[in-house]
Tab-separated table of C-alpha atoms in Angstrom:
chain	number	residue	atom	x	y	z
A	1	MET	CA	113.931	77.332	93.825
A	2	ARG	CA	115.926	80.517	94.384
A	3	PRO	CA	114.218	83.828	93.522
A	4	LYS	CA	115.260	85.523	90.275
A	5	HIS	CA	117.074	88.321	92.133
A	6	ASP	CA	118.508	86.461	95.112
A	7	LEU	CA	120.384	88.850	97.417
A	8	SER	CA	121.119	86.340	100.186
A	9	GLY	CA	124.835	86.342	99.394
A	10	LEU	CA	124.998	90.131	99.379
A	11	ILE	CA	123.047	90.327	102.642
A	12	ALA	CA	125.452	87.890	104.258
A	13	TRP	CA	128.330	90.042	103.004
A	14	VAL	CA	127.067	93.117	104.870
A	15	TYR	CA	127.489	91.230	108.151
A	16	ARG	CA	131.230	90.888	107.594
A	17	ASP	CA	133.344	92.812	110.104
A	18	GLU	CA	134.322	95.561	107.633
A	19	TRP	CA	130.685	96.379	106.813
A	20	ARG	CA	128.981	95.987	110.200
A	21	GLY	CA	129.857	99.543	111.264
A	22	PRO	CA	128.709	101.258	108.034
A	23	MET	CA	125.467	99.235	108.091
A	24	GLN	CA	124.764	100.246	111.693
A	25	ASP	CA	125.460	103.884	110.791
A	26	ALA	CA	123.018	103.618	107.897
A	27	LEU	CA	120.347	102.138	110.178
A	28	SER	CA	120.806	104.997	112.631
A	29	ARG	CA	120.457	107.617	109.872
A	30	HIS	CA	117.273	106.006	108.596
A	31	ALA	CA	115.527	105.726	111.977
A	32	GLU	CA	117.015	108.016	114.621
A	33	GLN	CA	115.008	111.134	113.757
A	34	ALA	CA	111.716	109.223	113.808
A	35	CYS	CA	112.650	107.595	117.116
A	36	LEU	CA	113.509	110.973	118.642
A	37	GLU	CA	110.171	112.438	117.565
A	38	VAL	CA	108.165	109.786	119.397
A	39	GLY	CA	110.664	109.151	122.196
A	40	VAL	CA	111.465	105.497	121.566
A	41	GLU	CA	114.814	103.726	121.435
A	42	LEU	CA	115.849	102.282	118.067
A	43	ALA	CA	116.289	98.868	119.666
A	44	ASN	CA	112.648	98.951	120.851
A	45	ILE	CA	110.803	99.910	117.654
A	46	LYS	CA	109.902	96.269	117.015
A	47	ILE	CA	107.726	96.374	120.146
A	48	LEU	CA	105.547	99.061	118.589
A	49	VAL	CA	105.581	98.407	114.857
A	50	GLY	CA	106.433	94.715	114.469
A	51	ASP	CA	108.685	92.686	112.202
A	52	HIS	CA	107.461	94.053	108.864
A	53	ALA	CA	108.267	97.668	109.711
A	54	VAL	CA	111.655	96.715	111.139
A	55	SER	CA	112.435	94.803	107.924
A	56	THR	CA	111.397	97.818	105.866
A	57	VAL	CA	113.737	100.131	107.772
A	58	TRP	CA	116.566	97.613	107.501
A	59	GLY	CA	115.938	97.210	103.767
A	60	ALA	CA	115.907	100.982	103.167
A	61	ALA	CA	119.196	101.398	105.040
A	62	PHE	CA	120.740	98.408	103.236
A	63	GLU	CA	119.783	99.726	99.789
A	64	ASP	CA	121.079	103.167	100.710
A	65	LEU	CA	124.399	101.627	101.717
A	66	LEU	CA	124.559	99.787	98.387
A	67	ALA	CA	124.115	103.055	96.492
A	68	THR	CA	126.545	105.103	98.621
A	69	ASP	CA	130.315	105.424	98.431
A	70	MET	CA	132.203	105.362	101.712
A	71	PRO	CA	134.577	108.250	102.554
A	72	ASP	CA	137.490	105.980	101.575
A	73	GLY	CA	135.899	105.298	98.180
A	74	ARG	CA	134.687	101.766	98.936
A	75	ASN	CA	131.218	100.605	97.945
A	76	LEU	CA	129.419	97.516	99.212
A	77	ALA	CA	127.890	96.531	95.865
A	78	ASP	CA	131.125	97.079	93.912
A	79	GLU	CA	133.151	95.096	96.413
A	80	TYR	CA	130.712	92.194	96.461
A	81	LEU	CA	130.426	91.996	92.661
A	82	LYS	CA	134.197	92.138	92.303
A	83	ARG	CA	134.906	89.414	94.848
A	84	ARG	CA	131.816	87.204	94.698
A	85	GLY	CA	129.872	88.305	91.630
A	86	TRP	CA	131.050	85.257	89.683
A	87	LYS	CA	128.891	83.109	91.974
A	88	GLU	CA	125.685	84.988	91.115
A	89	SER	CA	123.337	84.631	88.151
A	90	VAL	CA	123.369	87.199	85.370
A	91	SER	CA	119.981	88.558	86.479
A	92	THR	CA	121.138	88.964	90.099
A	93	ARG	CA	124.325	90.784	89.027
A	94	GLU	CA	122.235	93.060	86.827
A	95	TYR	CA	119.834	93.746	89.697
A	96	ILE	CA	122.662	94.562	92.152
A	97	THR	CA	124.211	96.896	89.577
A	98	GLY	CA	120.823	98.590	89.197
A	99	LEU	CA	120.524	99.021	92.972
A	100	ARG	CA	124.031	100.487	93.011
A	101	ARG	CA	122.943	103.221	90.587
A	102	SER	CA	119.453	103.764	91.999
A	103	VAL	CA	118.027	106.620	94.046
A	104	MET	CA	115.085	106.683	96.427
A	105	SER	CA	112.289	108.977	95.306
A	106	LEU	CA	108.620	109.739	95.886
A	107	TYR	CA	106.187	108.302	93.355
A	108	GLU	CA	102.496	108.618	92.614
A	109	VAL	CA	100.745	105.358	91.725
A	110	SER	CA	98.340	105.015	88.799
A	111	GLY	CA	97.460	102.587	86.031
A	112	LEU	CA	97.319	99.652	88.416
A	113	VAL	CA	97.125	96.135	87.040
A	114	PRO	CA	96.894	94.209	90.343
A	115	GLY	CA	99.371	91.368	90.562
A	116	GLU	CA	101.200	92.533	87.442
A	117	SER	CA	102.298	96.162	87.096
A	118	MET	CA	101.666	99.842	87.812
A	119	LEU	CA	102.612	103.306	86.604
A	120	LEU	CA	104.856	105.431	88.835
A	121	ARG	CA	105.229	109.167	88.363
A	122	ASP	CA	108.240	110.775	90.081
A	123	LEU	CA	106.921	113.664	92.176
A	124	ILE	CA	110.415	115.022	92.895
A	125	CYS	CA	112.118	114.810	89.499
A	126	GLY	CA	109.006	115.070	87.332
A	127	GLY	CA	108.681	113.482	83.909
A	128	GLU	CA	106.261	110.974	82.442
A	129	PRO	CA	105.007	107.988	84.476
A	130	VAL	CA	107.094	104.823	84.171
A	131	ARG	CA	105.511	101.370	84.096
A	132	VAL	CA	107.136	98.927	86.489
A	133	MET	CA	106.505	95.210	86.741
A	134	GLU	CA	105.560	94.404	90.319
A	135	LYS	CA	103.388	91.526	91.546
A	136	ARG	CA	103.101	91.841	95.325
A	137	GLY	CA	103.289	95.627	95.737
A	138	SER	CA	100.716	96.313	93.025
A	139	GLN	CA	98.148	94.161	94.828
A	140	GLY	CA	98.069	96.229	98.024
A	141	LEU	CA	98.199	99.711	96.516
A	142	ARG	CA	95.409	102.017	95.366
A	143	GLN	CA	95.033	104.655	92.660
A	144	TRP	CA	96.959	107.868	93.519
A	145	ASP	CA	98.783	106.343	96.483
A	146	ARG	CA	102.184	107.877	97.237
A	147	ILE	CA	105.117	105.521	97.755
A	148	ALA	CA	108.839	105.828	98.402
A	149	THR	CA	110.902	103.263	96.500
A	150	ARG	CA	113.671	102.819	93.930
A	151	ILE	CA	113.050	102.125	90.246
A	152	ILE	CA	115.610	99.740	88.749
A	153	PRO	CA	115.817	99.543	84.941
A	154	LEU	CA	116.707	96.077	83.711
A	155	ARG	CA	117.234	94.965	80.125
A	156	ASP	CA	113.645	93.937	79.450
A	157	ARG	CA	111.629	95.871	82.021
A	158	ASN	CA	111.583	98.233	84.979
A	159	VAL	CA	111.172	96.863	88.502
A	160	ILE	CA	111.156	98.376	91.970
A	161	SER	CA	113.521	97.518	94.793
A	162	GLY	CA	112.592	95.383	97.758
A	163	THR	CA	111.778	98.465	99.847
A	164	LEU	CA	108.373	100.075	99.325
A	165	MET	CA	107.010	102.577	101.852
A	166	LEU	CA	103.432	103.808	101.560
A	167	LEU	CA	103.203	107.444	102.674
A	168	ASP	CA	99.982	109.220	103.519
A	169	LEU	CA	99.171	112.335	101.533
A	170	GLU	CA	100.118	114.750	104.321
A	171	ALA	CA	103.514	113.150	104.910
A	172	SER	CA	104.270	112.968	101.196
A	173	ASP	CA	103.338	116.640	100.775
A	174	ILE	CA	105.874	117.566	103.468
A	175	LEU	CA	108.557	115.511	101.748
A	176	GLN	CA	107.678	116.842	98.321
A	177	ARG	CA	107.900	120.451	99.498
A	178	ARG	CA	111.219	119.924	101.292
A	179	LEU	CA	112.981	118.056	98.526
A	180	GLY	CA	111.251	119.900	95.699
A	181	LYS	CA	112.509	123.249	96.954
A	182	ILE	CA	116.077	121.976	97.211
A	183	ALA	CA	115.843	120.203	93.859
A	184	ARG	CA	114.606	123.323	92.048
A	185	LYS	CA	117.440	125.351	93.550
A	186	ARG	CA	120.002	122.784	92.429
A	187	VAL	CA	118.533	122.687	88.935
A	188	ARG	CA	118.777	126.471	88.631
A	189	GLU	CA	122.368	126.438	89.874
A	190	THR	CA	123.313	123.593	87.535
A	191	LYS	CA	121.752	125.256	84.504
A	192	LEU	CA	123.588	128.482	85.328
A	193	LYS	CA	126.924	126.636	85.533
A	194	ALA	CA	126.188	124.854	82.267
A	195	ARG	CA	125.408	128.115	80.480
A	196	CYS	CA	128.583	129.663	81.861
A	197	LYS	CA	130.523	126.742	80.378
A	198	ASP	CA	128.583	127.163	77.127
A	199	ASP	CA	127.464	123.542	77.261
A	200	GLY	CA	124.949	122.251	74.758
A	201	ALA	CA	121.332	121.359	75.569
A	202	GLU	CA	122.082	117.628	75.871
A	203	GLN	CA	124.980	118.243	78.244
A	204	GLN	CA	122.825	120.589	80.339
A	205	THR	CA	120.126	117.921	80.654
A	206	THR	CA	122.721	115.363	81.754
A	207	MET	CA	124.090	117.763	84.370
A	208	VAL	CA	120.611	118.561	85.727
A	209	THR	CA	119.734	114.851	85.999
A	210	SER	CA	123.027	114.174	87.758
A	211	ALA	CA	122.460	117.020	90.238
A	212	THR	CA	118.953	115.784	91.084
A	213	ASP	CA	120.147	112.197	91.499
A	214	GLN	CA	122.925	113.410	93.783
A	215	LEU	CA	120.364	115.213	95.943
A	216	LEU	CA	118.144	112.128	96.212
A	217	SER	CA	121.109	109.880	96.967
A	218	MET	CA	121.906	112.049	99.986
A	219	ALA	CA	118.257	112.308	101.092
A	220	ALA	CA	117.280	108.617	101.200
A	221	PHE	CA	117.200	108.660	105.011
A	222	MET	CA	114.529	111.400	104.957
A	223	PHE	CA	112.006	109.074	103.289
A	224	THR	CA	112.521	106.328	105.862
A	225	ASN	CA	112.396	108.625	108.891
A	226	LEU	CA	109.182	110.253	107.694
A	227	TRP	CA	107.548	106.876	107.006
A	228	LEU	CA	108.737	105.356	110.284
A	229	SER	CA	107.605	108.380	112.295
A	230	ASP	CA	104.094	107.978	110.915
A	231	GLU	CA	104.139	104.217	111.600
A	232	LEU	CA	105.261	104.729	115.198
A	233	LYS	CA	102.688	107.436	115.886
A	234	THR	CA	99.926	105.321	114.371
A	235	ALA	CA	100.994	102.311	116.438
A	236	GLN	CA	100.994	104.367	119.618
A	237	GLY	CA	97.519	105.644	118.843
A	238	ASN	CA	96.127	102.203	118.016
A	239	GLN	CA	97.604	100.206	120.851
A	240	PHE	CA	95.856	100.013	124.155
A	241	PRO	CA	98.111	101.687	126.759
A	242	GLU	CA	99.883	99.412	129.202
A	243	LEU	CA	99.080	100.656	132.692
A	244	TYR	CA	101.147	100.232	135.849
A	245	ASN	CA	100.435	101.145	139.470
A	246	ALA	CA	102.707	102.817	142.016
A	247	GLU	CA	104.521	99.570	142.750
A	248	GLY	CA	105.272	99.040	139.052
A	249	ASP	CA	102.813	96.146	138.767
A	250	PRO	CA	100.714	95.775	135.584
A	251	ILE	CA	97.180	97.030	136.039
A	252	ALA	CA	94.736	94.140	136.427
A	253	PHE	CA	91.469	95.349	137.929
A	254	THR	CA	90.085	92.749	140.317
A	255	LYS	CA	86.968	92.558	142.453
A	256	MET	CA	86.560	90.093	145.322
A	257	HIS	CA	83.012	89.574	146.551
A	258	PHE	CA	82.961	88.037	150.045
A	259	PRO	CA	79.470	86.770	151.033
A	260	LEU	CA	78.511	87.434	154.664
A	261	LYS	CA	77.929	84.266	156.659
A	262	SER	CA	74.472	83.510	157.979
A	263	GLY	CA	73.563	85.596	161.045
A	264	ILE	CA	76.404	88.124	160.535
A	265	THR	CA	75.243	91.742	160.485
A	266	LEU	CA	76.668	94.592	158.443
A	267	GLU	CA	77.352	96.521	161.666
A	268	ARG	CA	79.557	93.735	163.029
A	269	VAL	CA	81.592	93.587	159.785
A	270	ALA	CA	81.943	97.395	159.747
A	271	ALA	CA	83.250	97.362	163.309
A	272	GLU	CA	85.939	94.823	162.368
A	273	LEU	CA	86.951	96.871	159.341
A	274	ASN	CA	87.250	100.045	161.420
A	275	ALA	CA	89.635	98.203	163.725
A	276	LEU	CA	92.127	97.695	160.870
A	277	PRO	CA	94.774	100.499	160.819
A	278	ALA	CA	95.214	100.258	157.057
A	279	LEU	CA	91.558	101.103	156.370
A	280	GLN	CA	90.097	104.604	156.448
A	281	GLN	CA	86.318	104.872	156.475
A	282	ALA	CA	84.875	107.320	153.940
A	283	ASP	CA	81.170	106.760	154.716
A	284	ALA	CA	78.933	104.200	156.409
A	285	SER	CA	79.593	101.481	153.798
A	286	PHE	CA	82.863	102.475	152.101
A	287	TRP	CA	86.562	102.283	153.129
A	288	ASN	CA	89.826	103.236	151.463
A	289	TRP	CA	92.693	100.798	151.889
A	290	LEU	CA	95.813	102.936	152.337
A	291	SER	CA	99.488	102.125	152.054
A	292	GLU	CA	101.305	102.198	155.366
A	293	GLY	CA	104.318	103.648	153.558
A	294	ASP	CA	104.735	105.367	150.190
A	295	PRO	CA	106.582	102.958	147.910
A	296	GLN	CA	109.050	104.388	145.421
A	297	GLN	CA	107.395	104.044	142.060
A	298	LYS	CA	109.235	101.561	139.894
A	299	ALA	CA	109.970	102.311	136.260
A	300	PRO	CA	107.688	100.283	134.001
A	301	PRO	CA	109.144	98.282	131.094
A	302	MET	CA	110.621	100.329	128.235
A	303	LYS	CA	107.497	100.953	126.222
A	304	GLN	CA	106.327	104.307	124.995
A	305	ILE	CA	102.687	103.348	125.506
A	306	ALA	CA	103.208	102.584	129.186
A	307	LYS	CA	101.227	104.775	131.603
A	308	SER	CA	101.060	104.984	135.378
A	309	LEU	CA	97.816	104.821	137.320
A	310	VAL	CA	98.191	106.128	140.870
A	311	THR	CA	95.304	107.103	143.179
A	312	ARG	CA	95.828	109.330	146.222
A	313	LEU	CA	93.619	111.051	148.772
A	314	GLU	CA	93.741	114.816	149.251
A	315	ASP	CA	96.347	114.429	152.019
A	316	GLY	CA	98.629	112.501	149.645
A	317	SER	CA	97.916	109.037	151.062
A	318	LEU	CA	98.367	106.280	148.467
A	319	VAL	CA	95.164	104.278	147.928
A	320	LEU	CA	95.795	100.565	147.396
A	321	GLY	CA	92.150	99.610	147.018
A	322	THR	CA	88.597	100.137	148.244
A	323	ILE	CA	86.148	98.098	150.315
A	324	SER	CA	82.385	98.416	150.221
A	325	LEU	CA	79.478	96.776	152.025
A	326	GLN	CA	76.369	96.284	149.915
A	327	GLY	CA	73.492	93.908	150.562
A	328	ARG	CA	74.904	90.724	152.023
A	329	ARG	CA	78.439	90.990	150.678
A	330	LEU	CA	81.728	92.771	151.172
A	331	THR	CA	83.579	93.783	148.003
A	332	LEU	CA	87.311	94.499	147.744
A	333	GLU	CA	88.438	96.333	144.562
A	334	VAL	CA	92.124	96.604	143.604
A	335	ASN	CA	94.119	97.278	140.450
A	336	SER	CA	96.773	94.540	140.410
A	337	ALA	CA	97.203	90.853	141.108
A	338	ALA	CA	99.736	91.597	143.838
A	339	ARG	CA	97.340	93.948	145.638
A	340	ALA	CA	94.547	91.403	145.278
A	341	SER	CA	96.648	88.779	147.026
A	342	HIS	CA	97.751	91.197	149.749
A	343	GLY	CA	94.228	92.556	150.309
A	344	ARG	CA	92.678	89.111	150.517
A	345	ALA	CA	95.235	88.070	153.136
A	346	LEU	CA	94.546	91.234	155.127
A	347	LEU	CA	90.787	90.638	155.207
A	348	GLU	CA	90.863	86.900	155.812
A	349	GLN	CA	93.204	87.444	158.744
A	350	SER	CA	90.683	89.690	160.517
A	351	ILE	CA	87.189	88.715	159.290
A	352	SER	CA	87.510	85.140	158.030
A	353	ASN	CA	84.940	84.083	160.660
A	354	LEU	CA	82.449	86.618	159.274
A	355	VAL	CA	82.586	85.968	155.538
A	356	GLY	CA	82.801	83.052	153.160
A	357	PRO	CA	85.285	82.389	150.305
A	358	PRO	CA	85.222	85.214	147.749
A	359	LEU	CA	83.924	85.194	144.215
A	360	VAL	CA	86.751	86.751	142.155
A	361	GLU	CA	85.963	88.965	139.168
A	362	HIS	CA	88.678	90.169	136.723
A	363	LEU	CA	88.291	93.087	134.338
A	364	ASP	CA	90.543	93.046	131.234
A	365	LEU	CA	90.615	96.568	129.795
A	366	ALA	CA	91.970	95.506	126.413
A	367	GLU	CA	89.282	92.852	126.010
A	368	LEU	CA	86.647	95.324	127.139
A	369	ALA	CA	87.804	97.810	124.507
A	370	LYS	CA	87.750	95.137	121.790
A	371	ALA	CA	84.251	94.059	122.813
A	372	LYS	CA	83.090	97.663	122.659
A	373	GLN	CA	84.509	98.080	119.146
A	374	ALA	CA	82.890	94.823	118.049
A	375	GLU	CA	79.413	95.849	119.199
A	376	PRO	CA	77.068	95.914	116.221
A	377	THR	CA	75.831	99.322	115.210
A	378	SER	CA	72.251	99.842	114.197
A	379	ASP	CA	71.756	100.630	110.529
A	380	ALA	CA	69.477	103.607	110.250
A	381	LEU	CA	68.667	102.607	106.660
A	382	ASP	CA	67.606	98.993	106.235
A	383	LEU	CA	68.792	98.763	102.617
A	384	SER	CA	70.384	96.094	100.468
A	385	SER	CA	74.001	96.553	99.316
A	386	GLU	CA	72.796	97.588	95.853
A	387	GLU	CA	70.350	100.099	97.336
A	388	LYS	CA	73.083	101.521	99.584
A	389	ARG	CA	75.407	102.007	96.597
A	390	GLY	CA	72.648	103.715	94.667
A	391	PHE	CA	71.788	105.956	97.604
A	392	ILE	CA	75.453	106.893	98.172
A	393	LYS	CA	76.015	107.532	94.449
A	394	HIS	CA	73.052	109.873	94.294
A	395	THR	CA	74.142	111.639	97.498
A	396	LEU	CA	77.758	112.058	96.347
A	397	ASP	CA	76.762	113.140	92.859
A	398	THR	CA	74.648	115.895	94.372
A	399	HIS	CA	77.380	116.768	96.901
A	400	TYR	CA	80.204	117.128	94.363
A	401	ARG	CA	78.088	119.046	91.851
A	402	GLN	CA	77.617	121.613	94.580
A	403	VAL	CA	81.206	121.451	95.896
A	404	ILE	CA	82.875	122.290	92.573
A	405	GLU	CA	80.969	125.565	92.505
A	406	GLU	CA	81.948	126.616	96.051
A	407	PRO	CA	85.173	127.938	97.635
A	408	ILE	CA	87.323	125.158	99.131
A	409	PRO	CA	89.900	125.961	101.877
A	410	ALA	CA	92.363	123.399	100.463
A	411	LEU	CA	92.241	125.279	97.151
A	412	GLY	CA	92.923	128.716	98.605
A	413	ASN	CA	89.220	129.380	99.211
A	414	LYS	CA	88.515	129.283	95.493
A	415	SER	CA	86.091	127.000	93.723
A	416	PRO	CA	87.313	124.257	91.375
A	417	ARG	CA	85.162	125.795	88.630
A	418	THR	CA	87.054	129.084	88.975
A	419	LEU	CA	90.525	127.543	89.229
A	420	ILE	CA	90.285	125.435	86.065
A	421	LYS	CA	90.476	128.639	84.025
A	422	THR	CA	94.276	128.773	84.468
A	423	PRO	CA	96.965	126.079	83.912
A	424	LYS	CA	98.233	126.342	87.498
A	425	GLY	CA	94.682	126.226	88.822
A	426	ARG	CA	93.953	123.118	86.747
A	427	GLU	CA	96.927	121.364	88.350
A	428	MET	CA	95.667	122.339	91.810
A	429	VAL	CA	92.205	120.965	91.129
A	430	ALA	CA	93.639	117.756	89.645
A	431	ALA	CA	95.706	117.238	92.795
A	432	TRP	CA	92.601	117.832	94.927
A	433	LEU	CA	90.591	115.321	92.888
A	434	LYS	CA	93.338	112.727	93.319
A	435	ARG	CA	93.162	113.165	97.081
A	436	VAL	CA	89.395	112.755	97.115
A	437	GLU	CA	89.536	109.700	94.876
A	438	ASN	CA	92.381	108.132	96.887
A	439	LEU	CA	90.404	108.465	100.136
A	440	GLY	CA	87.560	106.523	98.554
A	441	GLU	CA	89.955	103.838	97.307
A	442	HIS	CA	91.064	103.158	100.882
A	443	LYS	CA	87.594	102.432	102.208
A	444	LYS	CA	86.871	98.869	103.310
A	445	PRO	CA	86.032	96.466	100.460
A	446	ASP	CA	82.390	96.230	101.563
A	447	ASP	CA	81.988	100.006	101.908
A	448	PRO	CA	79.676	101.299	99.143
A	449	MET	CA	81.759	104.500	98.927
A	450	ARG	CA	84.714	102.483	97.601
A	451	SER	CA	82.828	101.708	94.396
A	452	TYR	CA	82.057	105.359	93.655
A	453	ASP	CA	83.280	106.351	90.189
A	454	PHE	CA	84.822	109.837	89.980
A	455	THR	CA	85.277	109.721	86.187
A	456	TRP	CA	82.341	112.037	85.570
A	457	LEU	CA	83.861	114.700	87.859
A	458	TRP	CA	87.158	114.769	85.919
A	459	ARG	CA	85.177	115.005	82.697
A	460	GLU	CA	82.880	117.706	84.083
A	461	LEU	CA	85.918	119.871	84.912
A	462	GLY	CA	87.742	119.074	81.687
A	463	LEU	CA	90.716	117.545	83.494
A	464	GLU	CA	90.761	114.027	82.015
A	465	ALA	CA	94.198	114.621	80.476
A	466	LEU	CA	95.627	115.225	83.973
A	467	ARG	CA	94.199	111.995	85.373
A	468	ARG	CA	97.437	110.078	84.978
């Protein structure tokens, strides 16, 4: 069964020769700034952020193209509806027309009915929250989240477009300040022009709305770049770095433990090792295996998380590995499979009559890191889930009763209790409360802090009317 708003025909249309160039230009606008910030090629972003993020960027660029007129006056949506619209259902034509007229904006989420709907308040244009019907998006969002999307009014309801980008509070603040400043300037200029023309109040409102929509239609790429930049930086921080040695080989730490044969002394093995030109003795039981030349370091694969691991002695000699004699065994340590093979051949050629076959030990850094993260942590308080929630509620109640009486840096070093005495101060405190509540909403489902109810704090400060 085809979805109610099936855009497969329209998507196929954008791959026609006359629209390939404009679509590629739109993709570049929506991603190039983010890629420059983190130093990654547009073609390689899938490596870092995966298919979902790539689809989101493509969708944002596609919807922007639908809502934008080309310099020659053409428009993708208009052209498709004119030439192929007769093949589409009424609902799909209505949806495409809505996309054509839509603008990307920044919205604050509230009134969530998971799997059904949510309220969206436009943080750029202002106005009352609008309820949109949305099944999938409403399930993954939390109270006071900030999202970038397009609201499309249909005959019987409001819906959002297929592109939804969740922005963290810091990123959304940056966007809100940038666009809000420009929007306010445009509104002032538009109102001045309207008064000069002696237009009526209704005409002035229409002109202001048009000016704001025009600004947002030109700024759609800013939302995507800001979201993508955050996604790329997060991915770089979360992924374990790929390491390469001087030869450009992937790092794979390997130890080879060669047992000494019966009757073989450590002194005899040491003498054989000292006879090898590639080995430089550091102390009685330790040797550095040095490169006979200095290989030109190869460029690792195109990945921003790639790092080089090169070890040298003070004189600049490149260290390929180390050899140690401990107990009744000789141990070779190297950092790549290629070096392991080369080092084993070197040793077996000279001391195969002194040692037995090696026991090989591999160390996977990524697996080691995962194991470390998975280690259970001791719980200082051996409490049940209900007891933990009660303990946290009591602790947070006490904490916030004290906090609202004290200066807070995020509120200009003024206390919430002081700020609520003025309308502007009340708005500041409401915004601060939303941040605090949103952070709790994003805790893990089993985290007792997620169940904390902030209702009493809004009521205590007399801000319940602003909790929307």
